Tab-separated table of C-alpha atoms in Angstrom:
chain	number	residue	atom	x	y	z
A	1	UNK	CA	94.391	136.081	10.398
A	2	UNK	CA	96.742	138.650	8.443
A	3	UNK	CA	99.933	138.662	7.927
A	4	UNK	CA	102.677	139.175	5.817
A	5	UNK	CA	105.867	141.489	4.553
A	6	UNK	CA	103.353	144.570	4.163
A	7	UNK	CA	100.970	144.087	7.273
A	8	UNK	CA	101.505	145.936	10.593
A	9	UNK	CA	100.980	144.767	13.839
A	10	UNK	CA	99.689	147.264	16.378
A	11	UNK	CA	99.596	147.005	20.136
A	12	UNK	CA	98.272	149.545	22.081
A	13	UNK	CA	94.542	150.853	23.641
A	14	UNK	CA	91.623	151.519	22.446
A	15	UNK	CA	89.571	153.866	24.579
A	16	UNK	CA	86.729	155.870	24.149
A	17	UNK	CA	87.064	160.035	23.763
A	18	UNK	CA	84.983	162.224	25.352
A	19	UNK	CA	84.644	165.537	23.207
A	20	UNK	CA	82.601	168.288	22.906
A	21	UNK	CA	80.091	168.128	20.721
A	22	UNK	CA	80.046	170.555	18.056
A	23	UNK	CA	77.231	173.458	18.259
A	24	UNK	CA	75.902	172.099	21.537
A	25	UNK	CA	77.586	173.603	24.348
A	26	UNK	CA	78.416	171.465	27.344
A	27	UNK	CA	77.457	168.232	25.851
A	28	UNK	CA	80.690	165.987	25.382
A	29	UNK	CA	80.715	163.508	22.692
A	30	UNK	CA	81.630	159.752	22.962
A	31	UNK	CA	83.880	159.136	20.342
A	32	UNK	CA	86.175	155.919	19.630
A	33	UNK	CA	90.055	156.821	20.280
A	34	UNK	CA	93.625	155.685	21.712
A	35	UNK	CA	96.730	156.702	19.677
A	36	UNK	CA	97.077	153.328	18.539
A	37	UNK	CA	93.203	151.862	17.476
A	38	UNK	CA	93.261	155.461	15.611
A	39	UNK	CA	96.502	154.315	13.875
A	40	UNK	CA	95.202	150.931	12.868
A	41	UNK	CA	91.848	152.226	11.618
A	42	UNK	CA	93.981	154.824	9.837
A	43	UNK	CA	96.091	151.832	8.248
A	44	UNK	CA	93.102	149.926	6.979
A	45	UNK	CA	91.212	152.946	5.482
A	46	UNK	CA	94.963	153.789	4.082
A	47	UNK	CA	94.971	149.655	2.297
A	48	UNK	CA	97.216	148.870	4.578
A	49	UNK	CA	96.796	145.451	6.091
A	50	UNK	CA	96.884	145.904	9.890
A	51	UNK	CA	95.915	143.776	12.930
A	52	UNK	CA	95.213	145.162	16.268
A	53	UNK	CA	96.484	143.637	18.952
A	54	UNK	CA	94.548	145.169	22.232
A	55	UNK	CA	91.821	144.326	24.819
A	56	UNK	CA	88.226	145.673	24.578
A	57	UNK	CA	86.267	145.781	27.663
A	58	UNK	CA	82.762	144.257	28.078
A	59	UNK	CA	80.736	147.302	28.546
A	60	UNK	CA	78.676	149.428	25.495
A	61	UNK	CA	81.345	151.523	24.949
A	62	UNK	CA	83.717	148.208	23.771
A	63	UNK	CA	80.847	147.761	21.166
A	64	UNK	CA	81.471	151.664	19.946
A	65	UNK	CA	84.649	150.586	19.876
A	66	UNK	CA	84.784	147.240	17.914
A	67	UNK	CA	82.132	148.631	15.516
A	68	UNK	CA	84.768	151.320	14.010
A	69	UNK	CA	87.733	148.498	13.910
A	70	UNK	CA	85.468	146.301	12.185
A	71	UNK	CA	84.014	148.951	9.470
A	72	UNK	CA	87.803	150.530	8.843
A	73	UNK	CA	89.037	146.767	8.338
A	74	UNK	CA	91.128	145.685	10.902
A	75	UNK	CA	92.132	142.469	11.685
A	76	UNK	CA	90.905	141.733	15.218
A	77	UNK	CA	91.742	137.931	15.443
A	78	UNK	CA	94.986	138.879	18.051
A	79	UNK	CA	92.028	141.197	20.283
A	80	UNK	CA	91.899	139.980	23.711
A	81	UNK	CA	88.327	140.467	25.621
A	82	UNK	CA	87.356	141.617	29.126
A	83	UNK	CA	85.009	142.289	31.389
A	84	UNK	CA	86.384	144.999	32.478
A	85	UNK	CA	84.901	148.586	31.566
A	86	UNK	CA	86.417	150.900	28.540
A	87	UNK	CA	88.989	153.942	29.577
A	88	UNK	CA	87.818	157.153	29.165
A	89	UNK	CA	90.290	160.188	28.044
A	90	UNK	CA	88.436	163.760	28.338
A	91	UNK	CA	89.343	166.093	26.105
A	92	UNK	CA	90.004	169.973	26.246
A	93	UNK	CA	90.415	170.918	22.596
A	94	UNK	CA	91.800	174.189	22.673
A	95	UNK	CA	94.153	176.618	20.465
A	96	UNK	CA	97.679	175.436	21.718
A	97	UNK	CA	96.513	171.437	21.318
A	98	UNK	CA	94.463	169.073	22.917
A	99	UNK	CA	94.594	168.634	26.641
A	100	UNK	CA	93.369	165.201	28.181
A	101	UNK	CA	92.277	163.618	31.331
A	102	UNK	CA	92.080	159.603	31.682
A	103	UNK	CA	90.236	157.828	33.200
A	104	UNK	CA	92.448	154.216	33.794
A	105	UNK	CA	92.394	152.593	36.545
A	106	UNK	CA	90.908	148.121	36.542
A	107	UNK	CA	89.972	149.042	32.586
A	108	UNK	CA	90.538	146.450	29.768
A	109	UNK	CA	92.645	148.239	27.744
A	110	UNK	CA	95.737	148.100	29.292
A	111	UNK	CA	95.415	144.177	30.044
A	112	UNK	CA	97.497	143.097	27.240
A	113	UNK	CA	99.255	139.851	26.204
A	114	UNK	CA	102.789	140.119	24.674
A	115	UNK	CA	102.643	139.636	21.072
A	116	UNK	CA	106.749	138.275	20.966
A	117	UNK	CA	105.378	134.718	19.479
A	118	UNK	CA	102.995	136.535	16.625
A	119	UNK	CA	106.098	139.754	15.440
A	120	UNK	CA	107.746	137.121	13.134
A	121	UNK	CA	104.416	136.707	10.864
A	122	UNK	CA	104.369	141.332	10.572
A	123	UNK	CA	106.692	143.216	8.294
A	124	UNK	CA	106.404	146.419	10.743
A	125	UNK	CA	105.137	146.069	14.062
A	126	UNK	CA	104.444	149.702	16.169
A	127	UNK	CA	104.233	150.962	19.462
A	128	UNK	CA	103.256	153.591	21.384
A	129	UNK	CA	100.273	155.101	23.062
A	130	UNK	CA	99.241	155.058	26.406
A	131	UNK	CA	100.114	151.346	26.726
A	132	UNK	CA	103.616	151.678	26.731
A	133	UNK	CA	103.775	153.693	30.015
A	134	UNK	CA	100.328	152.300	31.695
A	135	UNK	CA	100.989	148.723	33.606
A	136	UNK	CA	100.238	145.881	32.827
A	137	UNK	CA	100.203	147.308	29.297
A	138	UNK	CA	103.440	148.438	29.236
A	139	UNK	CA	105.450	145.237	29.967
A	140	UNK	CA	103.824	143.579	27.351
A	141	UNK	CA	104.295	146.452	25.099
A	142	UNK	CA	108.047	146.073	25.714
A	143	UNK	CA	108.537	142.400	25.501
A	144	UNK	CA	106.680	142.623	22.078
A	145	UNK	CA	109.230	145.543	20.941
A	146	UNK	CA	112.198	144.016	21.763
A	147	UNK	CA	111.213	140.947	20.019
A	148	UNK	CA	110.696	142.911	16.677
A	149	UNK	CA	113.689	144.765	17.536
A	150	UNK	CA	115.658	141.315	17.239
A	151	UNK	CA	113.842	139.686	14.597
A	152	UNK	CA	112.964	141.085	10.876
A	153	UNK	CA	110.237	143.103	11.701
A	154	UNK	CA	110.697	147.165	11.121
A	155	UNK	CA	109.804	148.467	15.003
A	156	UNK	CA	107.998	152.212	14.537
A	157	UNK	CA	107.677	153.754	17.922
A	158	UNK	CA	105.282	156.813	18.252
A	159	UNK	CA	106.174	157.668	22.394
A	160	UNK	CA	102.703	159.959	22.076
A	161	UNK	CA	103.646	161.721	25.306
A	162	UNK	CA	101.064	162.393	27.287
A	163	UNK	CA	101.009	164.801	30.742
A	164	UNK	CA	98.303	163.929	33.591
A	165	UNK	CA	98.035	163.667	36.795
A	166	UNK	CA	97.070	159.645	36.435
A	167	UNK	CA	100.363	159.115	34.801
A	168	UNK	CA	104.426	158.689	36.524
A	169	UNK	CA	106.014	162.043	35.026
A	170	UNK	CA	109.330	160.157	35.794
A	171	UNK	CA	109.143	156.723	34.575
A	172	UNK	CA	107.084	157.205	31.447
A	173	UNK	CA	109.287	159.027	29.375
A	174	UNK	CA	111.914	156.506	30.472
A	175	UNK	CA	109.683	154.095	29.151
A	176	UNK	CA	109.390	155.800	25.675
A	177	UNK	CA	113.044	156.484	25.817
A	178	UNK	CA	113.436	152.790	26.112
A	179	UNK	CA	111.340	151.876	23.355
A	180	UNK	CA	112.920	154.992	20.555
A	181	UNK	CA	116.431	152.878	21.394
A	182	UNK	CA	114.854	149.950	20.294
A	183	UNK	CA	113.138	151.373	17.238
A	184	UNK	CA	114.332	151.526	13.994
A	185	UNK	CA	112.158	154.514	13.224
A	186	UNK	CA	111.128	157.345	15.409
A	187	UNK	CA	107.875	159.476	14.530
A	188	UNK	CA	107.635	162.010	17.374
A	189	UNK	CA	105.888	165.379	17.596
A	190	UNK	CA	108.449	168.722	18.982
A	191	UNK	CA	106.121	168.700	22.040
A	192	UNK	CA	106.981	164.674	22.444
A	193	UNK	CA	111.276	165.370	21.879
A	194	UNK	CA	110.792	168.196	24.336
A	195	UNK	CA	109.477	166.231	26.787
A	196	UNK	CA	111.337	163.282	26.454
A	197	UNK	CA	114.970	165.057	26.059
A	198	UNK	CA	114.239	168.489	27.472
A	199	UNK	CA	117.772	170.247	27.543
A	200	UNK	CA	118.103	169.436	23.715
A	201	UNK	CA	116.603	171.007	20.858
A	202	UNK	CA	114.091	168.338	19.021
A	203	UNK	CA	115.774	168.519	15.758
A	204	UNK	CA	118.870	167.465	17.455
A	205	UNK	CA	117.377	164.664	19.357
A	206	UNK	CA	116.280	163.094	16.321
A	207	UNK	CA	119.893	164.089	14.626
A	208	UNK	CA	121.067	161.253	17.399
A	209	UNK	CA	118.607	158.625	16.965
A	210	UNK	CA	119.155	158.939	13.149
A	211	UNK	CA	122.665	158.641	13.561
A	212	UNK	CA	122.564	155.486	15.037
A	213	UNK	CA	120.514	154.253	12.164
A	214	UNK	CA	116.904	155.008	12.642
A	215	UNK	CA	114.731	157.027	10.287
A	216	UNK	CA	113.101	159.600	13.016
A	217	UNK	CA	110.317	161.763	11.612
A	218	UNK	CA	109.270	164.874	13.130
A	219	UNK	CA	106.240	166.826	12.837
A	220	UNK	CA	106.145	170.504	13.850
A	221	UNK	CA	102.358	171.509	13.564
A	222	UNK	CA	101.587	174.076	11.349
A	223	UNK	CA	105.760	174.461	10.503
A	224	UNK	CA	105.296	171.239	8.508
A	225	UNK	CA	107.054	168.169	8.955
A	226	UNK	CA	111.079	166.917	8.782
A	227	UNK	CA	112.583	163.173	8.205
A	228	UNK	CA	116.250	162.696	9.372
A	229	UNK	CA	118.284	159.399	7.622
A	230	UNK	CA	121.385	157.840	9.418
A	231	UNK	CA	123.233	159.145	6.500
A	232	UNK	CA	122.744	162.846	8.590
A	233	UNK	CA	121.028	164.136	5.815
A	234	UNK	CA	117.245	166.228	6.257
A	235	UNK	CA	114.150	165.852	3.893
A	236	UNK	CA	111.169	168.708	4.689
A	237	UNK	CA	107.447	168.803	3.683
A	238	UNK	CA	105.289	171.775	4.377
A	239	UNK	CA	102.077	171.433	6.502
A	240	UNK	CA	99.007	171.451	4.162
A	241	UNK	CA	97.076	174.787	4.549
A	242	UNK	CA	93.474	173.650	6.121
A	243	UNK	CA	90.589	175.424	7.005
A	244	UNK	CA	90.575	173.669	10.666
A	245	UNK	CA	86.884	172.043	12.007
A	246	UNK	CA	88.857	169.281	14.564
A	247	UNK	CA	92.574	168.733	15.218
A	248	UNK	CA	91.742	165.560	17.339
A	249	UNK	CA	93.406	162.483	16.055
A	250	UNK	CA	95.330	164.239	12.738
A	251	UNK	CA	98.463	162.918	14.575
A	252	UNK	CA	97.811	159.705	14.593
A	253	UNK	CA	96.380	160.006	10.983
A	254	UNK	CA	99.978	161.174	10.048
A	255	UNK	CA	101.414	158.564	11.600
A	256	UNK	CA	99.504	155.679	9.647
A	257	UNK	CA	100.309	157.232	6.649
A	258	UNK	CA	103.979	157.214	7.555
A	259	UNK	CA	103.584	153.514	8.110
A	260	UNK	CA	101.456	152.896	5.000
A	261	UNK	CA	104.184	154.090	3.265
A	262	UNK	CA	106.879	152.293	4.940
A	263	UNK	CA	105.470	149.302	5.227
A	264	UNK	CA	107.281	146.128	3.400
A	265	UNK	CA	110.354	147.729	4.482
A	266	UNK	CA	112.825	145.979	5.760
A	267	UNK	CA	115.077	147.158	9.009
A	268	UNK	CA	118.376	146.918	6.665
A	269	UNK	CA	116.721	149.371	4.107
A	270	UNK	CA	116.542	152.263	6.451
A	271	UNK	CA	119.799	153.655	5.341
A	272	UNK	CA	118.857	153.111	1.523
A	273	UNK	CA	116.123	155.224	1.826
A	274	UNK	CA	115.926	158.192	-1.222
A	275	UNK	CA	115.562	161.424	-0.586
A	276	UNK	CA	112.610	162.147	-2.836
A	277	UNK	CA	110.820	159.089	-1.072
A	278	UNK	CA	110.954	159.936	2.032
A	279	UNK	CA	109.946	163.390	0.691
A	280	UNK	CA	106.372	161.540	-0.474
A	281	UNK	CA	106.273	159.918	2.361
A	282	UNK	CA	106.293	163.436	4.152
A	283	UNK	CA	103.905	164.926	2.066
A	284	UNK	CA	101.186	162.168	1.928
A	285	UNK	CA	101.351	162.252	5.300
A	286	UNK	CA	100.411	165.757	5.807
A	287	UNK	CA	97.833	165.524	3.176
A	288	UNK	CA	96.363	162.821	5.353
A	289	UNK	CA	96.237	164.719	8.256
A	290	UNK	CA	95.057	167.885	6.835
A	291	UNK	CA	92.145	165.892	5.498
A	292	UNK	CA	91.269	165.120	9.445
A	293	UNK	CA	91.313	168.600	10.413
A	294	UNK	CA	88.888	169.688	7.453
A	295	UNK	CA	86.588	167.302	8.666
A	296	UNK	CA	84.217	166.410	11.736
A	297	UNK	CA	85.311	163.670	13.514
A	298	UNK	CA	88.739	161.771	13.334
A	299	UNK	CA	88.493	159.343	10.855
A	300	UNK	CA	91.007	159.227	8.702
A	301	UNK	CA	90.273	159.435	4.513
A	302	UNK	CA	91.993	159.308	1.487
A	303	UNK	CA	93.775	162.702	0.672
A	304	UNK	CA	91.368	164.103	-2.159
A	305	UNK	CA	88.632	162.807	-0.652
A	306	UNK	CA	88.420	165.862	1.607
A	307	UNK	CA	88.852	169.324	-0.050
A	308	UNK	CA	91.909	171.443	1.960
């Protein structure tokens, strides 16, 4: 079972994507996805040491699933397993971003167990996805924060907001606002900050949560990407110019490189952060996700690996 100052612990869905297949009109592809599963496979292909802690169903599609975890390298001792059938989340690639409709209700996924007794054994534990606004997922998805929150564990929260008609447009974004108070570091997209604070400008939402001692990260599509530091200063990175082929899951590619290069920090050393770190740390991840959206499918590689 892994562990340690540099492994992450991530709780959260898998589910399976349905997509359409390239060159074949009409025909939808079944590909393995949820925000966080894509972050943990991201992790392991990154080196990172990561265990995912979520619940695959016992239909084919949990196989599909499993079979990516496993190849990428994550830990899946802390995976809980149900007979339950796999979510599905449809997907409408299209110019503005991806549009989605799940497919929830009685599936595995989002029957979690809190992780509060396994945090102390993670350096960085995240959160985010679907599961922290889909019950029972999101209870357990709480607990689990606020017990890295209080212990030595560095809590990354990615709220990932989504908009359907299967999810509470009230009570989930008080959900994720819940969780970035907890969090001692913030990675959110403009579209998230707008949804979650909507009479604020994003950059000055995540002026706030840095100023109460949180490193929040922003991304900004093709604008590039910003980091804010409780000291109120700003670091910027440019989005990596990239003959697009698939923008599905380069978020979530960004955000494991964020993590790969945070992780073995400590909560205390958020405010000792340097500049030109968090600078790398900016630009790696944009590299990484760049390399996504040069590429077919949404597995995440090495930057260099994939020409951009």
């Amino acid at each position: 079972m892994s562990g340690g100052r540099e492994a992450v612990l991530v709780l959260g869905e898998a589910l399976v994507d349905l997509i359409p297949a390239p060159g074949a009109p009409g025909v939808l592809s079944a590909e393995p996805g949820g925000a966080p599963a894509n972050v943990a496979a991201g992790l392991a292909r990154l080196g990172t040491p990561v265990a995912f802690a979520g619940t695959l169903g016992g239909d084919a599609l949990a196989g599909l699933l499993q079979r990516r975890l496993t190849a990428a390298g994550v830990d899946l001792s802390l995976c809980g397993r149900s007979a339950l059938p796999t979510p599905l989340a449809v997907a409408d690639p299209a110019a503005h971003g991806n549009g989605y409709r799940f497919h929830l209700q009685a599936t595995a996924a989002f029957h979690l167990a809190a992780r509060t007794a396994d945090v102390a054994r993670f350096g960085t534990v995240y959160a985010g996805g679907l599961a922290a606004v889909v019950e029972p997922a999101a209870r357990a998805v709480a607990e689990t924060a606020r017990a890295a929150a209080a212990g030595d564990s560095l809590l990354v929260v990615d709220p990932n907001v989504r908009a359907d008609r299967t999810l509470d447009p009230l009570r989930g974004p008080r959900l994720l606002r819940e969780l970035c108070a907890l969090a001692h570091v913030v990675k959110a997209s403009d579209e998230d900050l707008a949804q979650l604070w909507p009479h604020r400008d994003p950059r000055e939402s995540c002026r706030r949560l840095a100023a109460h001692g949180r490193l929040a990260v922003l991304t900004r599509g093709a604008e590039g990407s910003a980091a804010y530091l409780p000291d109120g200063s700003e670091v910027r990175a440019p989005a990596v110019p990239v003959d697009v082929v698939n923008t599905i899951g380069a978020g979530d590619a960004f955000t494991a490189a964020v993590l790969s290069r945070l992780a073995g920090l400590r909560p205390e050393g958020i405010g000792r952060l340097a500049a030109g770190r968090v600078e790398e740390m900016l630009s790696f991840a944009a590299r990484t996700a760049a390399a996504v959206c040069a590429q077919e499918g949404t597995e995440v590689v090495r930057p260099g690996a994939v020409t951009v």
